[in-house]
Coordinates of C-alpha atoms in Angstrom, one line a residue:
M161 CA -25.4 28.9 65.7
K162 CA -22.7 27.4 63.6
L163 CA -22.6 23.7 62.9
S164 CA -20.3 21.4 61.1
Y165 CA -21.1 20.7 57.5
V166 CA -21.7 17.0 58.2
S167 CA -24.2 17.9 60.9
L168 CA -26.0 20.3 58.6
V169 CA -26.2 17.8 55.8
A170 CA -27.8 15.3 58.2
L171 CA -30.3 18.0 59.3
S172 CA -31.1 18.8 55.7
I173 CA -31.9 15.2 54.9
A174 CA -34.2 15.1 57.8
A175 CA -35.9 18.3 56.7
A176 CA -38.0 16.5 54.0
G177 CA -36.0 17.6 51.0
A178 CA -35.2 21.2 52.0
V179 CA -33.1 22.8 49.4
I180 CA -30.0 24.8 50.5
T181 CA -28.3 27.2 48.1
P182 CA -25.4 29.6 48.9
A183 CA -26.4 33.2 48.6
L184 CA -24.5 35.7 46.5
A185 CA -24.9 39.3 47.6
S186 CA -23.2 42.7 47.5
S187 CA -23.1 46.0 49.3
H188 CA -25.1 49.2 49.9
R189 CA -28.3 47.8 48.6
E190 CA -27.0 48.0 45.1
A191 CA -27.4 44.3 44.2
P192 CA -30.5 42.1 44.4
G193 CA -29.1 39.5 46.8
I194 CA -28.0 41.8 49.6
T195 CA -31.5 43.1 50.2
E196 CA -32.2 39.8 51.9
Q197 CA -29.3 40.1 54.2
P198 CA -29.2 43.7 55.6
K199 CA -27.0 42.8 58.6
V200 CA -24.1 41.9 56.3
D201 CA -24.6 44.7 53.9
G202 CA -21.4 46.8 53.7
T203 CA -22.2 50.4 53.0
D204 CA -19.0 52.4 53.0
F205 CA -15.3 51.9 53.5
Y206 CA -12.9 54.6 54.7
M207 CA -9.1 54.3 54.8
F208 CA -6.8 57.2 55.5
R209 CA -3.7 58.4 57.3
S210 CA -5.0 59.3 60.8
Y211 CA -5.4 63.1 61.2
E212 CA -6.2 63.2 64.9
N213 CA -3.6 65.2 66.7
G214 CA -0.7 63.0 67.7
R215 CA -1.8 60.0 65.6
S216 CA 0.1 60.7 62.4
D217 CA 1.9 57.3 62.5
Y218 CA -1.4 55.4 62.2
V219 CA -3.9 54.4 59.4
T220 CA -7.6 54.4 60.2
F221 CA -9.9 51.8 58.6
I222 CA -13.7 52.3 59.0
A223 CA -16.0 49.6 57.6
N224 CA -19.7 50.5 57.7
Y225 CA -22.6 48.0 57.6
Q226 CA -26.4 47.9 57.8
P227 CA -27.5 50.9 55.7
L228 CA -30.4 53.3 56.1
Q229 CA -30.8 52.8 59.9
A230 CA -33.8 54.8 61.0
P231 CA -32.8 56.3 64.4
Y232 CA -36.2 55.3 65.8
G233 CA -35.9 51.7 64.4
G234 CA -36.6 49.9 67.7
P235 CA -37.2 48.0 69.8
N236 CA -34.6 45.6 68.4
Y237 CA -32.4 48.1 66.7
F238 CA -29.3 47.0 64.8
T239 CA -27.2 44.2 66.3
M240 CA -24.6 42.5 64.1
D241 CA -25.0 39.0 62.8
P242 CA -23.4 36.5 65.2
D243 CA -23.3 33.9 62.4
A244 CA -21.4 36.2 60.1
L245 CA -17.7 37.0 59.7
Y246 CA -16.9 40.7 59.1
E247 CA -13.5 41.4 57.6
I248 CA -11.1 44.2 56.5
H249 CA -8.5 42.8 54.1
V250 CA -5.1 44.5 53.4
D251 CA -2.9 43.9 50.4
V252 CA 0.6 45.2 51.1
D253 CA 2.4 44.2 47.9
G254 CA -0.1 44.9 45.1
D255 CA -0.7 41.3 44.0
A256 CA -4.4 41.4 44.6
N257 CA -4.2 38.9 47.5
E258 CA -4.8 39.8 51.1
D259 CA -1.7 39.7 53.3
I260 CA -3.4 40.9 56.5
T261 CA -7.0 40.4 57.5
F262 CA -8.7 41.8 60.5
Q263 CA -11.8 39.7 61.5
F264 CA -14.7 40.7 63.6
D265 CA -16.8 37.9 65.0
F266 CA -19.9 38.9 67.1
D267 CA -21.7 37.2 69.9
N268 CA -25.0 38.4 71.4
N269 CA -26.3 37.3 74.8
L270 CA -29.1 38.0 77.1
V271 CA -28.2 38.9 80.7
N272 CA -28.8 35.8 82.9
G273 CA -30.2 34.1 79.8
T274 CA -33.4 36.1 79.9
G275 CA -32.7 39.8 79.7
I276 CA -34.3 42.1 82.3
T277 CA -37.2 40.4 84.2
V278 CA -39.9 41.9 86.4
P279 CA -42.4 40.4 88.8
V280 CA -45.9 40.1 87.5
G281 CA -48.1 38.7 90.3
D282 CA -46.5 35.4 91.3
K283 CA -44.4 35.2 88.1
N284 CA -41.1 36.8 87.1
L285 CA -41.1 37.4 83.4
P286 CA -38.7 38.9 80.8
I287 CA -39.7 42.3 79.5
A288 CA -40.1 43.0 75.8
L289 CA -37.3 45.7 75.6
R290 CA -33.6 45.6 75.7
Q291 CA -33.5 48.2 78.6
A292 CA -35.5 48.9 81.7
G293 CA -33.9 52.2 82.8
Q294 CA -31.2 54.7 82.1
I295 CA -27.8 53.6 80.8
T296 CA -24.6 55.5 81.3
A297 CA -20.9 54.8 81.0
G298 CA -20.7 53.9 84.6
N299 CA -24.1 52.2 85.1
Q300 CA -25.4 49.6 82.6
G301 CA -27.4 47.5 84.9
A302 CA -30.6 48.4 83.1
L303 CA -29.3 46.9 79.8
G304 CA -30.6 43.3 79.3
E305 CA -28.6 42.3 76.2
T306 CA -24.8 42.4 75.6
E307 CA -23.1 42.4 72.3
T308 CA -19.4 41.4 72.2
Y309 CA -17.0 40.7 69.4
E310 CA -13.7 39.0 69.0
L311 CA -11.1 40.8 66.9
S312 CA -8.5 38.6 65.2
M313 CA -5.7 39.2 62.8
V314 CA -4.9 36.7 60.0
T315 CA -1.6 36.8 58.1
G316 CA -1.7 35.3 54.6
D317 CA -4.9 33.8 53.2
R318 CA -8.0 34.8 55.1
R319 CA -9.1 31.2 55.7
T320 CA -5.8 29.2 55.9
G321 CA -3.4 31.8 57.2
A322 CA -2.0 32.2 60.7
R323 CA -4.6 33.6 63.0
S324 CA -4.0 35.6 66.2
S325 CA -6.8 36.7 68.6
L326 CA -6.4 40.4 69.5
G327 CA -9.0 40.3 72.2
T328 CA -12.7 40.4 72.9
F329 CA -14.5 43.7 73.2
T330 CA -18.0 45.1 73.8
K331 CA -20.2 47.0 71.4
P332 CA -22.3 49.8 72.9
V333 CA -26.0 49.6 72.5
D334 CA -27.5 51.8 69.7
N335 CA -28.6 55.3 70.5
I336 CA -32.1 54.5 71.6
G337 CA -32.9 58.0 72.8
N338 CA -31.9 60.7 75.2
K339 CA -34.0 59.4 78.1
T340 CA -32.4 56.0 78.0
L341 CA -28.9 57.3 77.2
P342 CA -28.6 60.9 78.6
D343 CA -24.9 61.2 77.6
Y344 CA -24.4 58.9 74.6
D345 CA -21.0 60.4 73.7
A346 CA -19.5 59.6 77.0
Y347 CA -21.2 56.2 77.0
A348 CA -20.0 55.2 73.5
N349 CA -16.5 56.6 74.0
S350 CA -16.0 54.3 76.9
Y351 CA -15.9 51.5 74.4
I352 CA -12.9 52.9 72.4
S353 CA -10.3 50.3 73.3
D354 CA -6.6 49.9 72.9
V355 CA -5.6 46.8 70.9
S356 CA -2.1 45.2 70.9
I357 CA -1.1 44.1 67.4
P358 CA 1.7 41.4 67.6
G359 CA 5.1 42.5 66.4
C360 CA 4.4 46.2 65.7
G361 CA 2.5 48.1 68.4
T362 CA -0.8 49.2 69.8
G363 CA -3.8 50.6 67.9
R364 CA -7.4 51.3 68.8
V365 CA -10.7 49.7 68.0
F366 CA -14.3 50.8 68.2
V367 CA -17.5 49.1 67.0
G368 CA -20.8 50.8 67.3
Q369 CA -23.5 52.8 65.8
R370 CA -22.5 56.1 64.2
A371 CA -24.3 58.9 62.2
E372 CA -24.2 58.3 58.5
A373 CA -21.6 60.4 56.7
F374 CA -22.1 59.4 53.1
A375 CA -23.6 62.5 51.5
V376 CA -25.8 61.6 48.5
N377 CA -28.9 62.8 46.8
L378 CA -30.1 59.2 46.7
G379 CA -33.7 59.4 45.6
E380 CA -33.0 61.9 42.8
I381 CA -29.9 60.1 41.5
F382 CA -31.7 56.8 41.1
D383 CA -34.8 58.4 39.6
L384 CA -32.9 58.8 36.2
V385 CA -30.8 61.6 37.8
N386 CA -33.8 63.7 38.4
L387 CA -31.8 67.0 38.8
V388 CA -29.4 69.1 36.8
P389 CA -26.2 67.5 38.0
I390 CA -24.0 70.5 37.5
D391 CA -23.0 72.8 40.4
G392 CA -25.0 76.0 40.0
D393 CA -22.5 77.9 42.2
V394 CA -19.3 77.2 40.1
P395 CA -18.5 79.4 37.1
L396 CA -18.1 77.5 33.8
N397 CA -16.0 80.2 32.1
E398 CA -14.0 83.3 32.7
N399 CA -17.1 85.5 32.6
G400 CA -18.4 83.8 35.7
D401 CA -21.4 82.3 34.0
T402 CA -23.0 79.3 35.8
F403 CA -25.1 76.5 34.3
P404 CA -28.8 77.6 34.2
G405 CA -30.8 75.5 36.6
G406 CA -27.7 73.8 38.0
I407 CA -28.2 72.4 41.5
T408 CA -26.6 74.2 44.4
Q409 CA -25.0 72.6 47.5
D410 CA -27.6 72.2 50.2
R411 CA -28.0 69.8 53.1
A412 CA -31.7 69.6 52.0
N413 CA -30.5 67.6 49.0
D414 CA -29.0 64.9 51.2
D415 CA -31.0 61.8 51.9
L416 CA -28.6 60.2 54.5
V417 CA -26.6 62.7 56.5
G418 CA -28.6 63.9 59.5
K419 CA -31.3 61.4 58.8
A420 CA -29.9 57.9 59.1
N421 CA -27.4 55.9 61.2
V422 CA -25.0 53.1 60.3
T423 CA -22.9 50.6 62.2
S424 CA -19.1 51.2 62.1
L425 CA -16.2 48.8 62.6
A426 CA -13.3 51.3 63.2
L427 CA -9.7 50.2 63.6
E428 CA -6.6 52.3 63.9
V429 CA -3.4 50.4 63.0
P430 CA 0.2 51.6 63.3
I431 CA 1.7 52.2 59.8
S432 CA 4.6 49.9 60.9
C433 CA 2.2 47.0 60.9
L434 CA 1.2 47.6 57.3
D435 CA 4.4 48.6 55.4
N436 CA 5.7 45.1 54.9
D437 CA 7.3 45.7 51.5
G438 CA 8.7 49.1 52.1
D439 CA 6.9 51.1 49.3
G440 CA 4.3 52.5 51.7
I441 CA 1.4 51.7 49.4
I442 CA -1.4 49.4 50.5
G443 CA -4.7 48.3 49.1
A444 CA -7.7 47.3 51.1
W445 CA -11.3 46.2 50.9
T446 CA -14.1 44.9 53.3
T447 CA -16.2 41.8 53.2
A448 CA -18.9 40.0 55.2
S449 CA -19.5 36.3 54.9
L450 CA -22.0 33.7 56.1
P451 CA -21.6 29.9 56.3
Q452 CA -22.5 28.2 53.0
A453 CA -25.7 26.5 54.1
E454 CA -28.8 27.5 56.2
I455 CA -31.8 25.7 57.5
E456 CA -34.6 27.7 59.1
D457 CA -35.3 26.5 62.6
P458 CA -39.1 25.8 63.0
S459 CA -38.8 26.4 66.8
P460 CA -36.6 29.5 66.9
T461 CA -35.0 30.8 70.1
Y462 CA -33.1 34.0 70.9
E463 CA -29.8 32.0 70.5
Q464 CA -30.9 30.3 67.2
T465 CA -33.3 31.1 64.5
S466 CA -31.4 29.2 61.7
L467 CA -28.8 26.5 61.6
Y468 CA -25.7 27.4 59.6
G469 CA -22.8 25.2 58.4
G470 CA -20.2 24.7 55.8
A471 CA -17.5 27.0 54.5
F472 CA -17.9 30.8 54.7
V473 CA -19.4 32.3 51.5
Q474 CA -18.7 36.0 50.8
Q475 CA -22.0 38.0 50.8
S476 CA -20.7 41.6 50.7
R477 CA -17.6 43.3 49.3
L478 CA -16.7 47.0 49.2
S479 CA -13.8 49.2 48.7
A480 CA -14.1 52.3 46.5
P481 CA -17.6 53.9 46.7
L482 CA -20.2 53.6 44.0
V483 CA -18.5 50.8 42.0
N484 CA -21.3 48.3 42.2
E485 CA -24.0 51.0 42.3
V486 CA -23.1 52.7 39.0
V487 CA -20.3 50.7 37.3
I488 CA -21.1 47.0 37.5
G489 CA -23.9 45.8 35.2
L490 CA -27.1 44.5 36.8
P491 CA -26.5 40.8 35.8
D492 CA -23.1 40.7 37.5
K493 CA -23.7 42.8 40.7
D494 CA -24.1 39.7 42.9
L495 CA -21.2 38.0 41.2
F496 CA -18.9 40.9 41.7
N497 CA -19.4 41.0 45.4
A498 CA -19.0 37.3 45.8
A499 CA -15.6 37.5 44.0
E500 CA -12.1 38.1 45.3
P501 CA -9.9 40.9 43.8
T502 CA -7.9 38.3 41.9
Q503 CA -11.0 37.5 39.9
D504 CA -11.8 41.1 38.8
S505 CA -10.3 40.8 35.3
A506 CA -13.5 38.9 34.3
L507 CA -15.5 42.0 34.9
A508 CA -13.0 44.6 33.7
D509 CA -15.1 45.6 30.7
Y510 CA -17.4 47.6 33.1
V511 CA -14.4 49.8 33.9
T512 CA -12.7 50.0 30.5
N513 CA -16.1 50.6 28.7
P514 CA -18.3 52.2 31.4
T515 CA -22.0 52.6 30.9
L516 CA -22.7 55.5 33.3
P517 CA -21.3 58.2 30.9
V518 CA -23.5 56.7 28.2
L519 CA -26.5 57.1 30.4
V520 CA -25.5 60.7 31.2
D521 CA -25.3 61.4 27.5
I522 CA -28.7 59.9 26.8
L523 CA -30.3 61.9 29.6
F524 CA -28.6 65.3 29.2
R525 CA -27.0 65.8 25.8
D526 CA -30.0 67.6 24.3
A527 CA -30.4 69.8 27.4
V528 CA -26.7 70.7 27.4
N529 CA -26.6 71.6 23.8
T530 CA -29.9 73.6 24.0
T531 CA -28.9 75.5 27.1
L532 CA -25.3 76.3 26.1
G533 CA -25.9 76.6 22.4
T534 CA -23.4 73.9 21.6
S535 CA -23.4 71.0 19.3
I536 CA -21.6 68.2 21.3
D537 CA -22.1 64.9 19.5
N538 CA -21.6 62.8 22.7
L539 CA -21.1 63.9 26.3
A540 CA -19.4 60.5 27.2
P541 CA -15.6 60.4 27.0
S542 CA -14.3 58.8 23.8
N543 CA -10.9 57.5 25.1
L544 CA -11.9 53.8 25.1
P545 CA -10.7 51.7 26.7
R546 CA -10.8 54.1 29.7
T547 CA -7.3 53.8 31.1
D548 CA -8.1 56.8 33.4
L549 CA -10.7 54.7 35.1
V550 CA -8.5 51.7 35.2
A551 CA -6.0 53.8 37.2
A552 CA -8.7 55.3 39.5
F553 CA -10.5 52.0 40.3
L554 CA -8.1 49.1 39.6
T555 CA -4.4 50.0 39.8
G556 CA -4.0 53.3 41.6
I557 CA -2.4 56.3 39.9
D558 CA 1.3 56.1 38.9
G559 CA 3.3 58.4 41.1
L560 CA 0.5 58.7 43.7
N561 CA -0.8 55.4 45.0
Q562 CA 0.1 52.7 42.4
P563 CA 2.3 50.0 43.9
D564 CA 5.2 48.4 42.0
G565 CA 4.1 45.4 39.9
V566 CA 0.4 46.0 40.7
V567 CA -2.2 43.4 39.6
A568 CA -5.3 45.3 38.4
S569 CA -8.0 44.7 40.9
E570 CA -10.8 46.7 42.5
M571 CA -9.7 47.9 45.9
M572 CA -9.0 51.2 47.8
R573 CA -5.3 52.2 47.6
L574 CA -3.4 54.4 50.0
N575 CA 0.0 55.9 49.9
M576 CA 0.9 55.9 53.6
G577 CA 3.9 58.1 52.9
I578 CA 1.7 61.1 52.1
P579 CA 1.2 63.1 55.3
A580 CA -2.4 63.5 56.6
T581 CA -4.0 66.8 55.8
P582 CA -5.4 68.5 59.0
R583 CA -9.2 68.5 59.2
N584 CA -9.4 72.3 58.7
S585 CA -7.4 72.2 55.5
Q586 CA -8.9 69.2 53.8
S587 CA -10.4 69.6 50.3
T588 CA -13.8 67.8 49.9
L589 CA -12.6 67.0 46.3
G590 CA -9.5 65.1 47.5
V591 CA -6.8 64.7 44.9
A592 CA -8.9 66.7 42.4
G593 CA -8.9 69.6 44.9
D594 CA -5.0 69.5 45.3
D595 CA -5.2 67.5 48.5
L596 CA -3.2 64.3 47.9
A597 CA -4.2 62.8 51.2
G598 CA -7.8 62.4 50.0
F599 CA -9.9 60.3 47.6
P600 CA -8.9 58.4 45.5
N601 CA -5.7 58.1 47.6
G602 CA -7.7 56.3 50.3
R603 CA -10.9 57.9 51.4
R604 CA -11.7 60.2 54.4
P605 CA -15.1 60.8 55.9
G606 CA -15.1 64.3 54.6
D607 CA -14.3 63.5 50.9
D608 CA -17.3 64.2 48.7
T609 CA -16.9 60.9 46.8
V610 CA -20.2 61.2 44.8
D611 CA -19.0 64.5 43.1
I612 CA -15.5 63.1 42.6
A613 CA -16.7 59.9 41.1
L614 CA -19.2 61.7 38.7
R615 CA -16.4 64.0 37.5
V616 CA -13.9 61.2 37.0
A617 CA -16.4 59.1 35.2
M618 CA -17.1 62.0 32.8
G619 CA -13.4 62.5 32.1
A620 CA -12.0 64.9 34.7
L621 CA -8.6 63.0 34.5
C622 CA -8.3 64.0 30.8
Y623 CA -7.7 67.5 32.0
P624 CA -4.8 68.8 34.1
V625 CA -5.1 68.0 37.8
P626 CA -3.6 70.4 40.3
I627 CA -0.7 68.7 42.1
N628 CA 0.9 70.8 44.8
G629 CA -0.6 73.9 43.1
T630 CA 0.6 73.0 39.6
P631 CA -1.8 71.8 36.9
T632 CA -0.4 68.4 35.9
D633 CA -1.3 66.3 32.8
L634 CA -1.7 62.7 34.0
G635 CA -1.3 61.4 30.4
F636 CA -4.3 59.2 30.3
C637 CA -6.2 61.1 27.6
D638 CA -6.7 64.6 26.1
P639 CA -9.3 67.2 26.9
S640 CA -10.7 66.6 23.4
D641 CA -11.6 63.1 24.5
A642 CA -13.9 64.4 27.2
P643 CA -16.1 67.3 26.0
V644 CA -17.6 67.9 29.5
G645 CA -14.7 66.5 31.6
N646 CA -14.0 69.9 33.1
V647 CA -17.7 70.5 34.1
P648 CA -18.3 70.6 37.9
F649 CA -20.7 67.6 38.1
T650 CA -22.5 67.2 41.5
D651 CA -25.5 65.7 43.2
G652 CA -25.8 68.8 45.3
A653 CA -25.4 67.0 48.6
P654 CA -22.3 68.4 50.3
I655 CA -20.0 66.9 53.0
S656 CA -17.0 68.4 54.8
A657 CA -14.5 67.1 57.4
L658 CA -15.6 70.1 59.5
E659 CA -19.0 68.5 60.0
L660 CA -17.4 65.4 61.5
Q661 CA -15.2 64.6 64.5
N662 CA -11.5 65.3 64.5
T663 CA -10.8 62.3 66.7
F664 CA -11.1 58.5 66.4
P665 CA -13.6 57.1 65.3
Y666 CA -14.2 60.3 63.3
L667 CA -17.8 59.7 62.4
N668 CA -20.3 61.5 64.6
S669 CA -22.4 60.0 67.4
P670 CA -25.6 58.4 66.1
I671 CA -28.8 60.4 65.8
P672 CA -30.9 59.5 68.9
G673 CA -34.1 57.5 68.4
S674 CA -35.9 60.1 70.5
P675 CA -34.6 63.7 70.8
N676 CA -36.5 64.3 74.0
N677 CA -34.8 64.3 77.4

C-alpha cells in the first residue's frame, strides 16, 4: 500500500520513535543491500534486434528479476512487489539520460477478496494454496489469486516526464507443476499481448516466470575461481596443444540453467519508436525502485504488510552483466546501483583500473608459468587506464555501437542498424566470434557473457578481433600489453541460442515445480 509522505511521517511519529532509512541495493545478489529485497533484485538484462521470423523491425528487451527461484519454491511462489516500480530505461542520444522509460506497476488480488474457499462443516473458509484444481489457458477458475500489471511509457525524465498508460495486463501464475498446469506453454503463451505504443506502432509484452538462461559456474567462480578457467577443448597454439587441466564445456558445470527459474519482463518495441536521433544506436538499463520510507504493519493483511510512502528510491540497477559482481568494489556496490548513469564518473576507477585481472594474476600466475614453462611477470593487462574496458562498458565501441557525442556511462548499447543474426547462425561469443549482432552490441539470451567478459577483462580487445571475417585491430592496446589476452578463458558453463526459443519471449518455459503428471 502506497501512502503520501505526509501520512507516513504522521504514522512514524505515532510508532514510538521508529527509524526509517532509505535502502540502497543492487542486482543479482552481488551487493549486500539487495539480499534483503529479493523481489526487486534485477538479475539479467537482454536487449537485441528481434530474430524471430518476420520481426526484424523490432528490438526485444528482457528484464529479469528475482534470482535463484527454486521450481518447487511454493506454496507462495514468486509474485512481483506491488509497492515497487520496475523500469526499462532507454537513452536514444548518448547523453546518459533516459529519453524513454517503460514502467511496470504490479497489483496482486485475491479472487472475491479471499481466494478459493471450501465448506468445512458450517463454515466456508479460504484454503492455504493459490489453486484448488487444474489451470489451463481456457479454464482458470481454480486459481484464487490474480496478478496484473499496468505498463506505461514515460518520455523524458522517468519521474517528471510525460506518462502514457499502454494498458493493464495479466501475469500467468508460476509453473507450480504438471498436475496443476498440464500444458504450461499454451497457458503462458495466452498472456503474450499486443501493446500499442503511441506514435509509432504495435509491439508485444509478456511478464511471467521463465527458465533461467544465464549460464554460469556460480559456486566455483566465487570460491576463488576454484577451477582452471581456460577452455580445455581449444588449442593454444598451432600444434593443437590445450592447457593441461583446462575445464571443458559441460552443462554439469552450470549452476543455473536447467535448475532455476526467474521472472521476466519482456517487451518488443518497433525500432521506429526508438531511433529518435537517426543514428540507430541506443543505450538501455533496468531498475527497480521502492518508496523512500517503510513502516512494518503490526497487524498485516494480504493487501498490506508494510506502509510505504515518499519518493521512489532506486534499489536495483542492471545493464551489462557482471559489472557489479566483479568490477565494482565491495564498499560501492550498493551506491553504484542506487546511482543513475549520469553519476557513473564517480566510480570510473573500477573500470579504468580493474581489480579482477589482478585477482586472476594472484590466483593463477604461478600455475600458468609452471604449466607452460613461461616467465610472465603479470597476467593482468598493463594498458592502464583500460581504454578497452571503457569502450566495452561505458561508451560503446567506435564504429560498432558508440553514439555520437557519447557521455561515458554504464549501460547496454545496441546498434539497431546491424541486422539480427538468425538463431542457427549466432556465435555464443558475440562480437568476439565475428557476430556483430551479439554482446557487447546488446545482449542475446544465447550469448555466453561470462566467457566474453572474462576474456575482455584479461585483454582480448588488445588482439585483433574478427570483423566480417577480417582480423581487425581496434587500436585500444597492443598484444604485448595483455600477455594472456588471447587465451580462451571460460567458466566451463556453456549456453547457445539453439537451447532457447526462437520466438518471443525467447527464454524457455519455466521448470515445473513437480515433473509428475
